[in-house]
């Protein structure tokens, strides 16, 4: 026999509510338990759980009454640690822009820019890295004859670099028809003129190589019969450089030293943009002629 729904549906609800009423009508679910009840419940729990009986739990109930509804504490987000303020990096000082000429440079390149030794050295290193030894050599020459802040150590390093670049740079002026003529007049005591011809030929070769083919020298030798061992070397009609010779071995050094000062004086007379330093003491006069007299100095001397 099938029971109709209007009988079993109310009967189910009646049984449910009646059971709840009988079970909870005498139970107080609002008033918090007393401390004695909490202690008794705790002891019973420990007896039923012997494996964790020694766990340290507070036997003293909280002084605050236990509320029926425990509200979770709001979680306060931890703010991220501020990054340490880093000191601003110093801005690099801009270096002067030195333009690389699109065509073959001139011997007076980098003269009018008024560059310092550090800037010229940096430029030379940059040119060497870019396989432009000719431009690097010009920069080293400007350290010697143009940089106002250059000291003897700076010029020495530049001269050393120039001597290393000599074989890496082609002859500046391969055209003999366009070379400057440098006329030297040498007056020397006839006691030392017997074997001086090879020395004069070497001197001409030294001038040609030191000037990188920009200058060819002709030397006019005048023997002197004076009893005083006083000699002279001059460029053209300009005032001569006087020097004395004590022995035959002294001739080579004294002539190169006189040549250095003659070229230096001629540069100081002809222009004001560059200046040739005094002859250094750590090398021979011949080495000074080859490295400390720049190619521009030779051209100025031959004008």
PDB file of C-alpha atoms in Angstrom:
ATOM      1  CA  UNK A   1       0.000   0.000   0.000  1.00  0.00           C
ATOM      2  CA  UNK A   2       1.415   3.407  -0.945  1.00  0.00           C
ATOM      3  CA  UNK A   3       1.374   6.149   1.720  1.00  0.00           C
ATOM      4  CA  UNK A   4       0.298   9.489   0.366  1.00  0.00           C
ATOM      5  CA  UNK A   5       2.744  12.398   0.550  1.00  0.00           C
ATOM      6  CA  UNK A   6       0.465  14.545   2.660  1.00  0.00           C
ATOM      7  CA  UNK A   7       0.877  11.931   5.414  1.00  0.00           C
ATOM      8  CA  UNK A   8       4.655  11.052   5.289  1.00  0.00           C
ATOM      9  CA  UNK A   9       5.912  14.637   4.726  1.00  0.00           C
ATOM     10  CA  UNK A  10       4.302  16.166   7.881  1.00  0.00           C
ATOM     11  CA  UNK A  11       5.129  13.006   9.855  1.00  0.00           C
ATOM     12  CA  UNK A  12       8.865  13.326   8.985  1.00  0.00           C
ATOM     13  CA  UNK A  13       8.975  16.982  10.054  1.00  0.00           C
ATOM     14  CA  UNK A  14       7.126  16.184  13.283  1.00  0.00           C
ATOM     15  CA  UNK A  15       9.583  13.408  14.238  1.00  0.00           C
ATOM     16  CA  UNK A  16      12.605  15.704  13.527  1.00  0.00           C
ATOM     17  CA  UNK A  17      11.401  18.665  15.553  1.00  0.00           C
ATOM     18  CA  UNK A  18      10.188  16.457  18.410  1.00  0.00           C
ATOM     19  CA  UNK A  19      13.612  14.811  18.723  1.00  0.00           C
ATOM     20  CA  UNK A  20      15.406  18.193  18.775  1.00  0.00           C
ATOM     21  CA  UNK A  21      13.040  19.479  21.413  1.00  0.00           C
ATOM     22  CA  UNK A  22      13.521  16.518  23.726  1.00  0.00           C
ATOM     23  CA  UNK A  23      17.364  16.588  23.377  1.00  0.00           C
ATOM     24  CA  UNK A  24      18.109  20.273  23.765  1.00  0.00           C
ATOM     25  CA  UNK A  25      15.246  21.700  25.807  1.00  0.00           C
ATOM     26  CA  UNK A  26      17.304  21.550  29.063  1.00  0.00           C
ATOM     27  CA  UNK A  27      20.701  22.421  27.485  1.00  0.00           C
ATOM     28  CA  UNK A  28      22.056  25.955  27.982  1.00  0.00           C
ATOM     29  CA  UNK A  29      23.963  26.937  24.837  1.00  0.00           C
ATOM     30  CA  UNK A  30      24.338  30.611  25.682  1.00  0.00           C
ATOM     31  CA  UNK A  31      25.871  30.793  29.157  1.00  0.00           C
ATOM     32  CA  UNK A  32      29.648  30.074  29.088  1.00  0.00           C
ATOM     33  CA  UNK A  33      30.802  27.048  31.124  1.00  0.00           C
ATOM     34  CA  UNK A  34      32.143  27.545  34.633  1.00  0.00           C
ATOM     35  CA  UNK A  35      35.872  27.116  35.415  1.00  0.00           C
ATOM     36  CA  UNK A  36      35.084  23.879  37.284  1.00  0.00           C
ATOM     37  CA  UNK A  37      33.336  22.467  34.227  1.00  0.00           C
ATOM     38  CA  UNK A  38      36.254  23.418  31.998  1.00  0.00           C
ATOM     39  CA  UNK A  39      38.745  21.769  34.410  1.00  0.00           C
ATOM     40  CA  UNK A  40      36.651  18.611  34.603  1.00  0.00           C
ATOM     41  CA  UNK A  41      36.352  18.454  30.831  1.00  0.00           C
ATOM     42  CA  UNK A  42      40.108  18.929  30.481  1.00  0.00           C
ATOM     43  CA  UNK A  43      40.870  16.102  32.930  1.00  0.00           C
ATOM     44  CA  UNK A  44      38.542  13.755  31.082  1.00  0.00           C
ATOM     45  CA  UNK A  45      40.204  14.652  27.778  1.00  0.00           C
ATOM     46  CA  UNK A  46      43.651  13.906  29.215  1.00  0.00           C
ATOM     47  CA  UNK A  47      42.478  10.546  30.547  1.00  0.00           C
ATOM     48  CA  UNK A  48      41.181   9.623  27.109  1.00  0.00           C
ATOM     49  CA  UNK A  49      44.412  10.747  25.357  1.00  0.00           C
ATOM     50  CA  UNK A  50      47.325   9.204  27.317  1.00  0.00           C
ATOM     51  CA  UNK A  51      49.862   9.671  24.457  1.00  0.00           C
ATOM     52  CA  UNK A  52      49.781  13.449  24.840  1.00  0.00           C
ATOM     53  CA  UNK A  53      49.003  13.559  28.537  1.00  0.00           C
ATOM     54  CA  UNK A  54      52.225  15.505  29.341  1.00  0.00           C
ATOM     55  CA  UNK A  55      51.544  18.212  26.843  1.00  0.00           C
ATOM     56  CA  UNK A  56      51.796  21.567  28.615  1.00  0.00           C
ATOM     57  CA  UNK A  57      48.396  23.184  28.531  1.00  0.00           C
ATOM     58  CA  UNK A  58      47.210  25.950  30.687  1.00  0.00           C
ATOM     59  CA  UNK A  59      45.257  24.558  33.665  1.00  0.00           C
ATOM     60  CA  UNK A  60      44.036  28.003  34.569  1.00  0.00           C
ATOM     61  CA  UNK A  61      41.020  29.114  32.658  1.00  0.00           C
ATOM     62  CA  UNK A  62      41.133  32.474  31.028  1.00  0.00           C
ATOM     63  CA  UNK A  63      39.965  35.351  33.116  1.00  0.00           C
ATOM     64  CA  UNK A  64      37.886  36.477  30.216  1.00  0.00           C
ATOM     65  CA  UNK A  65      34.620  34.645  29.634  1.00  0.00           C
ATOM     66  CA  UNK A  66      34.401  32.511  26.562  1.00  0.00           C
ATOM     67  CA  UNK A  67      31.991  34.003  24.168  1.00  0.00           C
ATOM     68  CA  UNK A  68      29.699  31.934  22.078  1.00  0.00           C
ATOM     69  CA  UNK A  69      31.146  33.346  18.894  1.00  0.00           C
ATOM     70  CA  UNK A  70      34.907  33.677  18.481  1.00  0.00           C
ATOM     71  CA  UNK A  71      35.821  36.294  15.996  1.00  0.00           C
ATOM     72  CA  UNK A  72      39.132  35.802  14.196  1.00  0.00           C
ATOM     73  CA  UNK A  73      41.666  38.571  14.633  1.00  0.00           C
ATOM     74  CA  UNK A  74      42.145  40.606  11.537  1.00  0.00           C
ATOM     75  CA  UNK A  75      45.471  39.924   9.814  1.00  0.00           C
ATOM     76  CA  UNK A  76      47.498  43.063   9.500  1.00  0.00           C
ATOM     77  CA  UNK A  77      49.567  42.937   6.289  1.00  0.00           C
ATOM     78  CA  UNK A  78      53.292  43.454   6.876  1.00  0.00           C
ATOM     79  CA  UNK A  79      54.415  46.402   4.818  1.00  0.00           C
ATOM     80  CA  UNK A  80      57.411  45.670   2.569  1.00  0.00           C
ATOM     81  CA  UNK A  81      60.746  46.892   3.827  1.00  0.00           C
ATOM     82  CA  UNK A  82      61.710  50.104   2.150  1.00  0.00           C
ATOM     83  CA  UNK A  83      64.709  49.758  -0.108  1.00  0.00           C
ATOM     84  CA  UNK A  84      67.770  51.590   1.167  1.00  0.00           C
ATOM     85  CA  UNK A  85      68.115  54.863  -0.586  1.00  0.00           C
ATOM     86  CA  UNK A  86      71.072  54.482  -2.867  1.00  0.00           C
ATOM     87  CA  UNK A  87      73.234  57.462  -3.461  1.00  0.00           C
ATOM     88  CA  UNK A  88      72.835  58.804  -6.953  1.00  0.00           C
ATOM     89  CA  UNK A  89      75.712  57.883  -9.183  1.00  0.00           C
ATOM     90  CA  UNK A  90      77.829  60.878 -10.148  1.00  0.00           C
ATOM     91  CA  UNK A  91      77.187  61.945 -13.667  1.00  0.00           C
ATOM     92  CA  UNK A  92      80.274  61.490 -15.837  1.00  0.00           C
ATOM     93  CA  UNK A  93      81.637  64.729 -17.117  1.00  0.00           C
ATOM     94  CA  UNK A  94      81.202  64.930 -20.865  1.00  0.00           C
ATOM     95  CA  UNK A  95      84.392  64.612 -22.824  1.00  0.00           C
ATOM     96  CA  UNK A  96      84.976  66.967 -25.713  1.00  0.00           C
ATOM     97  CA  UNK A  97      83.964  65.447 -28.995  1.00  0.00           C
ATOM     98  CA  UNK A  98      86.939  65.059 -31.282  1.00  0.00           C
ATOM     99  CA  UNK A  99      85.790  64.448 -34.818  1.00  0.00           C
ATOM    100  CA  UNK A 100      87.669  61.953 -36.908  1.00  0.00           C
ATOM    101  CA  UNK A 101      88.479  63.537 -40.239  1.00  0.00           C
ATOM    102  CA  UNK A 102      86.896  61.810 -43.193  1.00  0.00           C
ATOM    103  CA  UNK A 103      89.957  62.508 -45.348  1.00  0.00           C
ATOM    104  CA  UNK A 104      93.665  62.287 -44.620  1.00  0.00           C
ATOM    105  CA  UNK A 105      94.418  64.480 -41.595  1.00  0.00           C
ATOM    106  CA  UNK A 106      96.767  67.434 -41.646  1.00  0.00           C
ATOM    107  CA  UNK A 107      99.931  67.670 -39.582  1.00  0.00           C
ATOM    108  CA  UNK A 108      98.385  70.479 -37.531  1.00  0.00           C
ATOM    109  CA  UNK A 109      95.391  68.303 -36.508  1.00  0.00           C
ATOM    110  CA  UNK A 110      94.245  68.651 -32.860  1.00  0.00           C
ATOM    111  CA  UNK A 111      96.176  71.902 -32.414  1.00  0.00           C
ATOM    112  CA  UNK A 112      93.308  74.378 -32.102  1.00  0.00           C
ATOM    113  CA  UNK A 113      91.039  72.206 -29.910  1.00  0.00           C
ATOM    114  CA  UNK A 114      93.047  73.113 -26.785  1.00  0.00           C
ATOM    115  CA  UNK A 115      92.913  69.518 -25.495  1.00  0.00           C
ATOM    116  CA  UNK A 116      94.511  68.301 -22.281  1.00  0.00           C
ATOM    117  CA  UNK A 117      97.058  65.519 -21.981  1.00  0.00           C
ATOM    118  CA  UNK A 118      94.408  63.122 -20.635  1.00  0.00           C
ATOM    119  CA  UNK A 119      92.057  63.870 -23.515  1.00  0.00           C
ATOM    120  CA  UNK A 120      94.801  63.428 -26.110  1.00  0.00           C
ATOM    121  CA  UNK A 121      95.920  60.139 -24.530  1.00  0.00           C
ATOM    122  CA  UNK A 122      92.323  58.887 -24.510  1.00  0.00           C
ATOM    123  CA  UNK A 123      91.939  59.911 -28.148  1.00  0.00           C
ATOM    124  CA  UNK A 124      95.183  58.132 -29.087  1.00  0.00           C
ATOM    125  CA  UNK A 125      94.104  54.917 -27.337  1.00  0.00           C
ATOM    126  CA  UNK A 126      90.728  55.076 -29.083  1.00  0.00           C
ATOM    127  CA  UNK A 127      92.421  55.456 -32.460  1.00  0.00           C
ATOM    128  CA  UNK A 128      94.738  52.522 -31.772  1.00  0.00           C
ATOM    129  CA  UNK A 129      91.747  50.307 -30.885  1.00  0.00           C
ATOM    130  CA  UNK A 130      90.123  51.328 -34.175  1.00  0.00           C
ATOM    131  CA  UNK A 131      93.297  50.528 -36.136  1.00  0.00           C
ATOM    132  CA  UNK A 132      94.117  54.169 -36.960  1.00  0.00           C
ATOM    133  CA  UNK A 133      97.785  54.479 -35.934  1.00  0.00           C
ATOM    134  CA  UNK A 134      98.333  57.663 -37.932  1.00  0.00           C
ATOM    135  CA  UNK A 135      95.712  59.566 -35.939  1.00  0.00           C
ATOM    136  CA  UNK A 136      97.081  58.115 -32.715  1.00  0.00           C
ATOM    137  CA  UNK A 137     100.564  59.318 -33.630  1.00  0.00           C
ATOM    138  CA  UNK A 138      99.243  62.831 -34.243  1.00  0.00           C
ATOM    139  CA  UNK A 139      97.629  62.826 -30.797  1.00  0.00           C
ATOM    140  CA  UNK A 140     100.910  61.804 -29.156  1.00  0.00           C
ATOM    141  CA  UNK A 141     102.711  64.559 -31.048  1.00  0.00           C
ATOM    142  CA  UNK A 142     100.210  67.095 -29.694  1.00  0.00           C
ATOM    143  CA  UNK A 143     101.074  65.983 -26.147  1.00  0.00           C
ATOM    144  CA  UNK A 144     104.676  66.949 -26.839  1.00  0.00           C
ATOM    145  CA  UNK A 145     104.208  70.263 -28.648  1.00  0.00           C
ATOM    146  CA  UNK A 146     100.688  71.459 -27.770  1.00  0.00           C
ATOM    147  CA  UNK A 147      99.243  70.215 -24.431  1.00  0.00           C
ATOM    148  CA  UNK A 148      99.780  73.013 -21.896  1.00  0.00           C
ATOM    149  CA  UNK A 149      99.430  70.680 -18.898  1.00  0.00           C
ATOM    150  CA  UNK A 150     101.915  68.074 -20.155  1.00  0.00           C
ATOM    151  CA  UNK A 151     104.894  67.399 -17.910  1.00  0.00           C
ATOM    152  CA  UNK A 152     108.186  65.669 -18.646  1.00  0.00           C
ATOM    153  CA  UNK A 153     106.720  62.245 -17.810  1.00  0.00           C
ATOM    154  CA  UNK A 154     103.772  62.778 -20.188  1.00  0.00           C
ATOM    155  CA  UNK A 155     106.107  63.793 -23.015  1.00  0.00           C
ATOM    156  CA  UNK A 156     108.387  60.851 -22.336  1.00  0.00           C
ATOM    157  CA  UNK A 157     105.473  58.399 -22.626  1.00  0.00           C
ATOM    158  CA  UNK A 158     104.258  60.123 -25.793  1.00  0.00           C
ATOM    159  CA  UNK A 159     107.740  59.990 -27.354  1.00  0.00           C
ATOM    160  CA  UNK A 160     107.979  56.272 -26.547  1.00  0.00           C
ATOM    161  CA  UNK A 161     104.605  55.679 -28.196  1.00  0.00           C
ATOM    162  CA  UNK A 162     105.695  57.651 -31.277  1.00  0.00           C
ATOM    163  CA  UNK A 163     108.845  55.538 -31.668  1.00  0.00           C
ATOM    164  CA  UNK A 164     106.673  52.385 -31.599  1.00  0.00           C
ATOM    165  CA  UNK A 165     104.256  53.788 -34.185  1.00  0.00           C
ATOM    166  CA  UNK A 166     106.960  54.822 -36.655  1.00  0.00           C
ATOM    167  CA  UNK A 167     106.965  51.421 -38.361  1.00  0.00           C
ATOM    168  CA  UNK A 168     103.150  51.201 -38.327  1.00  0.00           C
ATOM    169  CA  UNK A 169     102.500  54.431 -40.216  1.00  0.00           C
ATOM    170  CA  UNK A 170     103.352  54.908 -43.873  1.00  0.00           C
ATOM    171  CA  UNK A 171     105.638  57.718 -44.970  1.00  0.00           C
ATOM    172  CA  UNK A 172     103.686  60.942 -44.504  1.00  0.00           C
ATOM    173  CA  UNK A 173     104.895  62.514 -47.725  1.00  0.00           C
ATOM    174  CA  UNK A 174     105.955  59.983 -50.363  1.00  0.00           C
ATOM    175  CA  UNK A 175     106.102  62.671 -53.092  1.00  0.00           C
ATOM    176  CA  UNK A 176     109.643  64.123 -53.361  1.00  0.00           C
ATOM    177  CA  UNK A 177     108.409  67.132 -55.363  1.00  0.00           C
ATOM    178  CA  UNK A 178     106.343  68.490 -52.472  1.00  0.00           C
ATOM    179  CA  UNK A 179     108.901  68.173 -49.678  1.00  0.00           C
ATOM    180  CA  UNK A 180     110.180  71.218 -47.829  1.00  0.00           C
ATOM    181  CA  UNK A 181     113.834  72.171 -48.162  1.00  0.00           C
ATOM    182  CA  UNK A 182     115.773  72.628 -44.942  1.00  0.00           C
ATOM    183  CA  UNK A 183     119.106  74.346 -45.487  1.00  0.00           C
ATOM    184  CA  UNK A 184     121.625  73.912 -42.703  1.00  0.00           C
ATOM    185  CA  UNK A 185     124.869  75.826 -42.407  1.00  0.00           C
ATOM    186  CA  UNK A 186     127.544  74.134 -40.317  1.00  0.00           C
ATOM    187  CA  UNK A 187     130.805  75.811 -39.413  1.00  0.00           C
ATOM    188  CA  UNK A 188     133.294  73.523 -37.725  1.00  0.00           C
ATOM    189  CA  UNK A 189     136.999  73.617 -36.942  1.00  0.00           C
ATOM    190  CA  UNK A 190     139.043  72.112 -39.754  1.00  0.00           C
ATOM    191  CA  UNK A 191     140.717  69.812 -37.260  1.00  0.00           C
ATOM    192  CA  UNK A 192     137.492  67.783 -37.195  1.00  0.00           C
ATOM    193  CA  UNK A 193     136.409  67.933 -40.835  1.00  0.00           C
ATOM    194  CA  UNK A 194     138.496  65.066 -42.158  1.00  0.00           C
ATOM    195  CA  UNK A 195     136.010  62.278 -41.414  1.00  0.00           C
ATOM    196  CA  UNK A 196     132.842  64.321 -41.043  1.00  0.00           C
ATOM    197  CA  UNK A 197     131.226  63.487 -44.397  1.00  0.00           C
ATOM    198  CA  UNK A 198     129.648  60.153 -43.260  1.00  0.00           C
ATOM    199  CA  UNK A 199     128.283  61.961 -40.203  1.00  0.00           C
ATOM    200  CA  UNK A 200     126.617  64.629 -42.347  1.00  0.00           C
ATOM    201  CA  UNK A 201     125.026  61.968 -44.559  1.00  0.00           C
ATOM    202  CA  UNK A 202     123.636  60.239 -41.455  1.00  0.00           C
ATOM    203  CA  UNK A 203     122.362  63.605 -40.254  1.00  0.00           C
ATOM    204  CA  UNK A 204     120.455  64.137 -43.500  1.00  0.00           C
ATOM    205  CA  UNK A 205     118.922  60.659 -43.214  1.00  0.00           C
ATOM    206  CA  UNK A 206     117.948  61.312 -39.595  1.00  0.00           C
ATOM    207  CA  UNK A 207     116.170  64.554 -40.567  1.00  0.00           C
ATOM    208  CA  UNK A 208     114.305  62.823 -43.395  1.00  0.00           C
ATOM    209  CA  UNK A 209     113.117  59.964 -41.159  1.00  0.00           C
ATOM    210  CA  UNK A 210     112.293  62.174 -38.178  1.00  0.00           C
ATOM    211  CA  UNK A 211     110.204  64.474 -40.363  1.00  0.00           C
ATOM    212  CA  UNK A 212     108.515  61.436 -41.957  1.00  0.00           C
ATOM    213  CA  UNK A 213     109.463  62.507 -45.470  1.00  0.00           C
ATOM    214  CA  UNK A 214     108.171  66.080 -45.120  1.00  0.00           C
ATOM    215  CA  UNK A 215     111.638  67.674 -45.135  1.00  0.00           C
ATOM    216  CA  UNK A 216     114.876  67.073 -47.021  1.00  0.00           C
ATOM    217  CA  UNK A 217     118.015  68.684 -45.669  1.00  0.00           C
ATOM    218  CA  UNK A 218     121.005  70.110 -47.449  1.00  0.00           C
ATOM    219  CA  UNK A 219     124.043  70.842 -45.315  1.00  0.00           C
ATOM    220  CA  UNK A 220     126.585  73.481 -46.196  1.00  0.00           C
ATOM    221  CA  UNK A 221     129.872  72.762 -44.425  1.00  0.00           C
ATOM    222  CA  UNK A 222     132.321  75.582 -43.763  1.00  0.00           C
ATOM    223  CA  UNK A 223     135.693  74.644 -42.223  1.00  0.00           C
ATOM    224  CA  UNK A 224     137.138  77.119 -39.768  1.00  0.00           C
ATOM    225  CA  UNK A 225     140.845  77.667 -39.208  1.00  0.00           C
ATOM    226  CA  UNK A 226     140.276  79.543 -35.967  1.00  0.00           C
ATOM    227  CA  UNK A 227     142.347  78.387 -33.034  1.00  0.00           C
ATOM    228  CA  UNK A 228     139.233  78.635 -30.854  1.00  0.00           C
ATOM    229  CA  UNK A 229     137.217  75.339 -31.147  1.00  0.00           C
ATOM    230  CA  UNK A 230     133.920  77.170 -31.594  1.00  0.00           C
ATOM    231  CA  UNK A 231     131.344  75.742 -34.040  1.00  0.00           C
ATOM    232  CA  UNK A 232     128.029  77.022 -35.382  1.00  0.00           C
ATOM    233  CA  UNK A 233     124.881  75.507 -36.862  1.00  0.00           C
ATOM    234  CA  UNK A 234     122.071  77.584 -38.337  1.00  0.00           C
ATOM    235  CA  UNK A 235     118.906  77.141 -40.399  1.00  0.00           C
ATOM    236  CA  UNK A 236     119.038  79.414 -43.438  1.00  0.00           C
ATOM    237  CA  UNK A 237     119.865  82.978 -42.444  1.00  0.00           C
ATOM    238  CA  UNK A 238     118.571  82.661 -38.886  1.00  0.00           C
ATOM    239  CA  UNK A 239     120.767  83.189 -35.816  1.00  0.00           C
ATOM    240  CA  UNK A 240     123.160  80.250 -35.335  1.00  0.00           C
ATOM    241  CA  UNK A 241     123.515  77.900 -32.395  1.00  0.00           C
ATOM    242  CA  UNK A 242     127.089  78.013 -31.105  1.00  0.00           C
ATOM    243  CA  UNK A 243     128.809  75.071 -29.463  1.00  0.00           C
ATOM    244  CA  UNK A 244     132.293  73.821 -28.734  1.00  0.00           C
ATOM    245  CA  UNK A 245     133.919  70.481 -29.505  1.00  0.00           C
ATOM    246  CA  UNK A 246     136.534  69.012 -27.204  1.00  0.00           C
ATOM    247  CA  UNK A 247     137.340  65.775 -29.056  1.00  0.00           C
ATOM    248  CA  UNK A 248     136.372  63.719 -32.105  1.00  0.00           C
ATOM    249  CA  UNK A 249     133.855  61.603 -30.144  1.00  0.00           C
ATOM    250  CA  UNK A 250     132.051  64.783 -29.121  1.00  0.00           C
ATOM    251  CA  UNK A 251     131.058  65.810 -32.649  1.00  0.00           C
ATOM    252  CA  UNK A 252     127.988  63.568 -33.124  1.00  0.00           C
ATOM    253  CA  UNK A 253     126.316  64.527 -29.859  1.00  0.00           C
ATOM    254  CA  UNK A 254     127.045  68.257 -30.161  1.00  0.00           C
ATOM    255  CA  UNK A 255     125.781  68.555 -33.761  1.00  0.00           C
ATOM    256  CA  UNK A 256     122.477  66.788 -32.963  1.00  0.00           C
ATOM    257  CA  UNK A 257     122.069  68.942 -29.868  1.00  0.00           C
ATOM    258  CA  UNK A 258     122.637  72.109 -31.910  1.00  0.00           C
ATOM    259  CA  UNK A 259     120.167  70.880 -34.550  1.00  0.00           C
ATOM    260  CA  UNK A 260     117.499  70.298 -31.887  1.00  0.00           C
ATOM    261  CA  UNK A 261     117.813  73.821 -30.518  1.00  0.00           C
ATOM    262  CA  UNK A 262     117.928  75.350 -34.017  1.00  0.00           C
ATOM    263  CA  UNK A 263     114.597  73.681 -34.924  1.00  0.00           C
ATOM    264  CA  UNK A 264     113.122  74.646 -31.542  1.00  0.00           C
ATOM    265  CA  UNK A 265     114.112  78.296 -31.911  1.00  0.00           C
ATOM    266  CA  UNK A 266     112.825  78.424 -35.475  1.00  0.00           C
ATOM    267  CA  UNK A 267     109.409  77.115 -34.304  1.00  0.00           C
ATOM    268  CA  UNK A 268     109.196  79.717 -31.566  1.00  0.00           C
ATOM    269  CA  UNK A 269     109.880  82.420 -34.142  1.00  0.00           C
ATOM    270  CA  UNK A 270     107.479  81.217 -36.831  1.00  0.00           C
ATOM    271  CA  UNK A 271     104.293  80.469 -34.847  1.00  0.00           C
ATOM    272  CA  UNK A 272     102.690  80.518 -31.377  1.00  0.00           C
ATOM    273  CA  UNK A 273     100.260  77.582 -31.406  1.00  0.00           C
ATOM    274  CA  UNK A 274     102.780  74.860 -30.567  1.00  0.00           C
ATOM    275  CA  UNK A 275     105.968  74.846 -28.534  1.00  0.00           C
ATOM    276  CA  UNK A 276     108.865  72.413 -28.568  1.00  0.00           C
ATOM    277  CA  UNK A 277     110.098  71.465 -25.075  1.00  0.00           C
ATOM    278  CA  UNK A 278     113.695  71.698 -23.976  1.00  0.00           C
ATOM    279  CA  UNK A 279     115.845  68.754 -24.926  1.00  0.00           C
ATOM    280  CA  UNK A 280     115.279  65.958 -22.370  1.00  0.00           C
ATOM    281  CA  UNK A 281     118.200  64.694 -20.327  1.00  0.00           C
ATOM    282  CA  UNK A 282     117.276  61.016 -20.116  1.00  0.00           C
ATOM    283  CA  UNK A 283     118.019  60.292 -23.799  1.00  0.00           C
ATOM    284  CA  UNK A 284     120.732  61.197 -26.280  1.00  0.00           C
ATOM    285  CA  UNK A 285     120.416  64.346 -28.453  1.00  0.00           C
ATOM    286  CA  UNK A 286     119.996  62.134 -31.524  1.00  0.00           C
ATOM    287  CA  UNK A 287     117.063  60.285 -29.918  1.00  0.00           C
ATOM    288  CA  UNK A 288     115.524  63.624 -28.967  1.00  0.00           C
ATOM    289  CA  UNK A 289     115.756  64.770 -32.589  1.00  0.00           C
ATOM    290  CA  UNK A 290     113.998  61.574 -33.697  1.00  0.00           C
ATOM    291  CA  UNK A 291     111.116  61.587 -31.184  1.00  0.00           C
ATOM    292  CA  UNK A 292     110.670  64.986 -29.467  1.00  0.00           C
ATOM    293  CA  UNK A 293     110.718  67.104 -32.639  1.00  0.00           C
ATOM    294  CA  UNK A 294     107.272  66.514 -34.142  1.00  0.00           C
ATOM    295  CA  UNK A 295     106.649  66.410 -37.869  1.00  0.00           C
ATOM    296  CA  UNK A 296     104.845  69.733 -37.603  1.00  0.00           C
ATOM    297  CA  UNK A 297     107.922  71.230 -35.953  1.00  0.00           C
ATOM    298  CA  UNK A 298     110.067  70.145 -38.910  1.00  0.00           C
ATOM    299  CA  UNK A 299     107.676  71.718 -41.397  1.00  0.00           C
ATOM    300  CA  UNK A 300     107.568  74.966 -39.398  1.00  0.00           C
ATOM    301  CA  UNK A 301     111.355  75.046 -39.266  1.00  0.00           C
ATOM    302  CA  UNK A 302     111.633  74.622 -43.035  1.00  0.00           C
ATOM    303  CA  UNK A 303     109.178  77.415 -43.940  1.00  0.00           C
TER     304      UNK A 303
END
